[in-house]
Amino acid sequence: MTQRRLRIGIDTGGTFTDVVALDTISGEVHTTKTPSTPSDPSVGFAEGVRLILDEIGADAEQVDTVSHGTTVATNALLQDDVRDLGLLTTEGFGDILEIARQSVPDGYGNSYFWVKPDRIVPVHLVREAPGRLDARGDEVRPLDEASIAESARWFREQGVTAVGICFVHSYVDPVHELRAREVFLAEYPECAVSISADVLREYREYERSVTTLVDAFVKGTVVDYVTTIERRLAELRPDDVPPFYVMKSNGGVVSPEGVGRQPITTILSGPAAGALGAAMIAGHAGFDQILTLDGGGTSTDVTVVRDGRPALTTEGRVGRHPTKIPMIDIVTVGTGGGSIAWISPEGGLKVGPRSAGADPGPLCYGRGGTDPTLTDAHLVLGRIPPALLGGRVPLDVEAARTGIESLATDLGLEPEECAAGILEIAAWNQANAIRQVTVRKGLDVRDFAMVTFGGSGSLQACRLLDLLGLSAVVVPPDPGNVSAFGLLTVDVRNDEVQTFVSRTSEIDLDELTAVYDELEERARLALDAEGFARDDQHVERSADLRYDGQAFEVRVAAPAGPIEAGFVAEVVRNFHDEHEALYDYCYRDRPDQVVELVNLRVAGVGPITTPTIRPRHEGDGNPARAHIGDREIYVDGRWHEVPRYDRSRLLAKDLVVGPAVIEEFGSTIPLLPTCTAEVDTAGNLVIRTR
């Protein structure tokens, strides 16, 4: 048997499970995909591993590591069916979830119409515990342990299976929360308990409470899922289960044990992997300012990459729940290949957010779908072939056409007009999501190239190029597998945070050093548990600052090395620069304007060897060798017979002029008449307007 050492990345999406295997000896990258199994995603996971091993003739013994991106935690929240969840908080703070944060989405113009959403825990499942720390962490009243034990018994009687414990000022000293968890679990060991000191050591009681409750709610689901995945891997290699990592929202990976400690960190697992994989691919293609667009079966995820690194935020939300943990700044719109086209009560055509998903899927899948989808519209217009995955998944063209015709009749349109309208609405939905991460944040979208990936991400590449005025669109090889590939490019990463409020002109450097040292040690201990030697670890500092009087802060990098007067000066300079970049003003030249330090952050990084991208052989610029026939597609109000190209036969410097269709195993790129696509040295298709 050929000698191999394989690292496998598996990304479970709503429609397909994508698999990438990297042979670290030869540098070869192998890809495949298999239908997802929504009822039990671990089945699709295990099938993906078996499939990739069979296709390349490898043995399970040759697998070094397996990395996984999952939407289990995300889906649990998006379904918005939060039950059997309780909150234990400080006496006198039982209404914290009702008070919430006094801000209205979309500005004050919406204030008369906005209805506050239901709280994540109803008022009757909130319990208060006597005991109190002050803002310095000093004990004002001792913790009433008998009350904690009584609350545990009460929650069990109420059928509550997960509890978040969040006490006032526990971000300064976790002693009360740690003891409360011990007492609680002694009475009710079957309960999933999360404490805010483990989840978010940061001030703002409401966000900290909700983030802790989200962690508690998803804990059982995520831990059960990860345990099932480990069992599936044990079935493949019973004597020696390969190391297994799960993608985190912050752009790192973590072991199953780490997931158990902080399951909330996997909330945006899959989308984060895609953004990182696209960033690496774009960097090799010569683009460091990009937008990433990950089009899946259910939704489209977009983010901004500047200077080769995706933007991070701690102000994220999943559904209606704020989740104040470090995560890649991703905006999701409910437009994917399975998005259903429907008619609103006002008579207008809509696309999404409801999706046919993987089961039953679009009409053309022939699995019982009843509504026309975006995929059906692409098929009817000839934009995708009549079979997917190299012929493995035949599509029912007539079923798709019948569904589109029925919708078109209700709208008074021809079928082709209706299908084209579905595509146009979907493109505008995606364009608007891109504007949320660019224009709304003061960025000019025309300064960016875009990387499209995911099974459906590249179908609208040409239209988005035109709508947004982008400089170029980059379509990587095997775009449907970029998220799985991204899993192989990331390091193990743990984030630690501690609130530390002080005017920068009054900072006690010894105290600042002590807090950073504690954060760094916590980050290193987490990496110790992941198996990284201290010499292989490195840490990254950052800090949150604001001008005096501001309600929210800006995160900036902080330098390594000794913490001296120059350290604070550099952090303040970074803050002025970042504030100006974000808001187009700063008070750099106003010595009377006070700057406050709010939070200190440390990221501990355990480096993993990343794959290299092998160069594509150079051609003569003529794509004729890849021509595999012609097909009719509907563009600009009429049918065109256009050439079809097999992407695997295209070489570097080959230039395809639209209109045309470029096909590969897991994706199709319809090239409109206004566009050209050139193959670069890494095999990417770089699409530009001609």
CSV table of N, CA, C and O in Angstrom, one decimal, residues 7-9 20 22 29 65 67 247 251-253 272-282 284 308 310 328 481-492 605-613:
chain,number,residue,atom,x,y,z
A,7,ARG,N,-4.4,14.0,6.7
A,7,ARG,CA,-5.2,14.9,7.6
A,7,ARG,C,-6.5,15.2,6.8
A,7,ARG,O,-6.6,15.6,5.7
A,8,ILE,N,-7.6,14.9,7.5
A,8,ILE,CA,-9.0,14.9,6.9
A,8,ILE,C,-9.8,16.1,7.5
A,8,ILE,O,-9.8,16.2,8.7
A,9,GLY,N,-10.4,16.9,6.6
A,9,GLY,CA,-11.3,18.0,7.1
A,9,GLY,C,-12.7,17.7,6.6
A,9,GLY,O,-12.9,17.3,5.4
A,20,VAL,N,-12.2,16.8,2.6
A,20,VAL,CA,-10.9,17.0,2.0
A,20,VAL,C,-9.9,16.2,2.7
A,20,VAL,O,-9.9,16.2,4.0
A,22,LEU,N,-5.7,15.7,3.0
A,22,LEU,CA,-4.4,16.2,2.6
A,22,LEU,C,-3.4,15.1,3.0
A,22,LEU,O,-3.3,14.7,4.1
A,29,VAL,N,-3.9,16.8,-2.5
A,29,VAL,CA,-5.2,17.1,-1.8
A,29,VAL,C,-6.3,16.4,-2.6
A,29,VAL,O,-6.4,16.5,-3.8
A,65,THR,N,-5.0,13.0,11.6
A,65,THR,CA,-6.0,13.8,12.4
A,65,THR,C,-7.3,14.0,11.5
A,65,THR,O,-7.2,13.9,10.3
A,67,SER,N,-10.4,16.9,11.4
A,67,SER,CA,-11.0,18.2,11.8
A,67,SER,C,-12.4,18.4,11.3
A,67,SER,O,-12.6,18.0,10.1
A,247,MET,N,-13.9,22.7,14.8
A,247,MET,CA,-13.7,24.2,14.5
A,247,MET,C,-14.4,25.0,15.5
A,247,MET,O,-15.5,24.8,15.9
A,251,GLY,N,-11.9,31.1,14.7
A,251,GLY,CA,-10.9,30.8,13.7
A,251,GLY,C,-9.8,29.8,14.1
A,251,GLY,O,-8.8,29.7,13.5
A,252,GLY,N,-10.1,29.1,15.2
A,252,GLY,CA,-9.2,28.0,15.7
A,252,GLY,C,-9.9,26.7,15.8
A,252,GLY,O,-11.1,26.6,15.6
A,253,VAL,N,-9.2,25.7,16.2
A,253,VAL,CA,-9.8,24.4,16.4
A,253,VAL,C,-9.5,24.0,17.9
A,253,VAL,O,-8.6,24.5,18.5
A,272,ALA,N,-16.8,29.7,9.8
A,272,ALA,CA,-15.5,30.2,10.2
A,272,ALA,C,-14.4,29.5,9.4
A,272,ALA,O,-13.5,30.1,8.9
A,273,ALA,N,-14.6,28.2,9.2
A,273,ALA,CA,-13.6,27.4,8.4
A,273,ALA,C,-13.6,27.9,7.0
A,273,ALA,O,-12.5,28.0,6.4
A,274,GLY,N,-14.7,28.2,6.4
A,274,GLY,CA,-14.8,28.6,5.0
A,274,GLY,C,-14.1,29.9,4.8
A,274,GLY,O,-13.3,30.1,3.9
A,275,ALA,N,-14.3,30.9,5.8
A,275,ALA,CA,-13.6,32.2,5.6
A,275,ALA,C,-12.1,32.1,5.7
A,275,ALA,O,-11.4,32.7,5.0
A,276,LEU,N,-11.6,31.2,6.6
A,276,LEU,CA,-10.2,31.0,6.7
A,276,LEU,C,-9.6,30.3,5.5
A,276,LEU,O,-8.5,30.7,5.0
A,277,GLY,N,-10.3,29.3,5.0
A,277,GLY,CA,-9.8,28.6,3.8
A,277,GLY,C,-9.8,29.6,2.6
A,277,GLY,O,-8.8,29.6,1.8
A,278,ALA,N,-10.8,30.4,2.4
A,278,ALA,CA,-10.8,31.4,1.3
A,278,ALA,C,-9.8,32.4,1.5
A,278,ALA,O,-9.2,32.9,0.5
A,279,ALA,N,-9.5,32.8,2.7
A,279,ALA,CA,-8.4,33.8,3.0
A,279,ALA,C,-7.1,33.3,2.5
A,279,ALA,O,-6.3,34.0,1.9
A,280,MET,N,-6.8,32.0,2.8
A,280,MET,CA,-5.5,31.4,2.4
A,280,MET,C,-5.4,31.3,0.9
A,280,MET,O,-4.4,31.7,0.3
A,281,ILE,N,-6.5,30.9,0.3
A,281,ILE,CA,-6.5,30.7,-1.2
A,281,ILE,C,-6.3,32.0,-1.9
A,281,ILE,O,-5.5,32.2,-2.8
A,282,ALA,N,-7.0,33.1,-1.4
A,282,ALA,CA,-6.9,34.4,-2.0
A,282,ALA,C,-5.5,35.0,-1.8
A,282,ALA,O,-5.0,35.6,-2.7
A,284,HIS,N,-2.7,33.3,-1.8
A,284,HIS,CA,-1.9,32.7,-2.8
A,284,HIS,C,-2.2,33.2,-4.2
A,284,HIS,O,-1.3,33.2,-5.1
A,308,GLY,N,-5.3,39.8,4.7
A,308,GLY,CA,-5.2,38.4,4.8
A,308,GLY,C,-5.9,37.7,6.0
A,308,GLY,O,-5.8,36.5,6.1
A,310,PRO,N,-9.5,37.4,8.4
A,310,PRO,CA,-10.9,37.7,8.5
A,310,PRO,C,-11.2,38.6,9.7
A,310,PRO,O,-10.5,38.5,10.7
A,328,ILE,N,-15.5,35.0,14.1
A,328,ILE,CA,-15.3,35.7,12.8
A,328,ILE,C,-16.6,36.4,12.5
A,328,ILE,O,-17.6,35.9,12.6
A,481,ASN,N,-15.7,22.5,-1.5
A,481,ASN,CA,-14.9,21.9,-0.4
A,481,ASN,C,-14.0,22.9,0.3
A,481,ASN,O,-13.1,22.5,1.0
A,482,VAL,N,-14.2,24.2,0.0
A,482,VAL,CA,-13.3,25.2,0.6
A,482,VAL,C,-13.4,25.2,2.1
A,482,VAL,O,-12.4,25.3,2.9
A,483,SER,N,-14.6,25.1,2.7
A,483,SER,CA,-14.8,25.0,4.1
A,483,SER,C,-14.1,23.8,4.7
A,483,SER,O,-13.4,24.0,5.8
A,484,ALA,N,-14.2,22.7,4.1
A,484,ALA,CA,-13.5,21.5,4.6
A,484,ALA,C,-12.0,21.7,4.5
A,484,ALA,O,-11.2,21.3,5.4
A,485,PHE,N,-11.5,22.3,3.4
A,485,PHE,CA,-10.1,22.6,3.2
A,485,PHE,C,-9.7,23.6,4.3
A,485,PHE,O,-8.6,23.5,4.9
A,486,GLY,N,-10.5,24.6,4.6
A,486,GLY,CA,-10.1,25.6,5.6
A,486,GLY,C,-9.9,24.9,7.0
A,486,GLY,O,-9.1,25.4,7.8
A,487,LEU,N,-10.5,23.8,7.3
A,487,LEU,CA,-10.3,23.1,8.5
A,487,LEU,C,-8.8,22.6,8.7
A,487,LEU,O,-8.4,22.4,9.8
A,488,LEU,N,-8.2,22.5,7.5
A,488,LEU,CA,-6.8,22.0,7.6
A,488,LEU,C,-5.8,23.1,7.6
A,488,LEU,O,-4.6,22.9,7.7
A,489,THR,N,-6.3,24.4,7.6
A,489,THR,CA,-5.4,25.5,7.6
A,489,THR,C,-5.2,26.2,8.9
A,489,THR,O,-4.5,27.2,9.0
A,490,VAL,N,-6.0,25.8,9.9
A,490,VAL,CA,-6.1,26.6,11.1
A,490,VAL,C,-5.4,26.0,12.3
A,490,VAL,O,-5.2,24.7,12.4
A,491,ASP,N,-5.0,26.8,13.3
A,491,ASP,CA,-4.3,26.4,14.4
A,491,ASP,C,-5.3,26.1,15.6
A,491,ASP,O,-6.4,26.6,15.5
A,492,VAL,N,-4.8,25.4,16.6
A,492,VAL,CA,-5.6,25.4,17.8
A,492,VAL,C,-5.5,26.8,18.5
A,492,VAL,O,-4.5,27.4,18.6
A,605,VAL,N,-2.2,30.3,21.0
A,605,VAL,CA,-2.2,29.6,19.7
A,605,VAL,C,-1.3,28.4,19.7
A,605,VAL,O,-0.1,28.5,20.1
A,606,GLY,N,-1.8,27.3,19.3
A,606,GLY,CA,-1.0,26.1,19.1
A,606,GLY,C,-0.9,25.8,17.7
A,606,GLY,O,-1.8,25.4,17.0
A,607,PRO,N,0.3,26.0,17.0
A,607,PRO,CA,0.4,26.0,15.6
A,607,PRO,C,0.3,24.6,15.0
A,607,PRO,O,0.8,23.6,15.6
A,608,ILE,N,-0.4,24.4,13.9
A,608,ILE,CA,-0.5,23.2,13.2
A,608,ILE,C,0.0,23.4,11.8
A,608,ILE,O,-0.2,24.5,11.2
A,609,THR,N,0.7,22.5,11.2
A,609,THR,CA,1.3,22.6,9.9
A,609,THR,C,0.2,22.8,8.9
A,609,THR,O,-0.8,22.0,8.8
A,610,THR,N,0.2,23.9,8.1
A,610,THR,CA,-0.8,24.1,7.1
A,610,THR,C,-0.4,23.5,5.7
A,610,THR,O,0.7,23.4,5.4
A,611,PRO,N,-1.4,23.2,4.9
A,611,PRO,CA,-1.1,22.6,3.6
A,611,PRO,C,-0.6,23.7,2.7
A,611,PRO,O,-0.8,24.9,2.8
A,612,THR,N,0.2,23.2,1.7
A,612,THR,CA,0.7,24.1,0.6
A,612,THR,C,-0.2,23.9,-0.6
A,612,THR,O,-0.7,22.8,-0.8
A,613,ILE,N,-0.3,24.9,-1.4
A,613,ILE,CA,-1.1,24.9,-2.6
A,613,ILE,C,-0.2,24.6,-3.8
A,613,ILE,O,0.7,25.4,-4.1
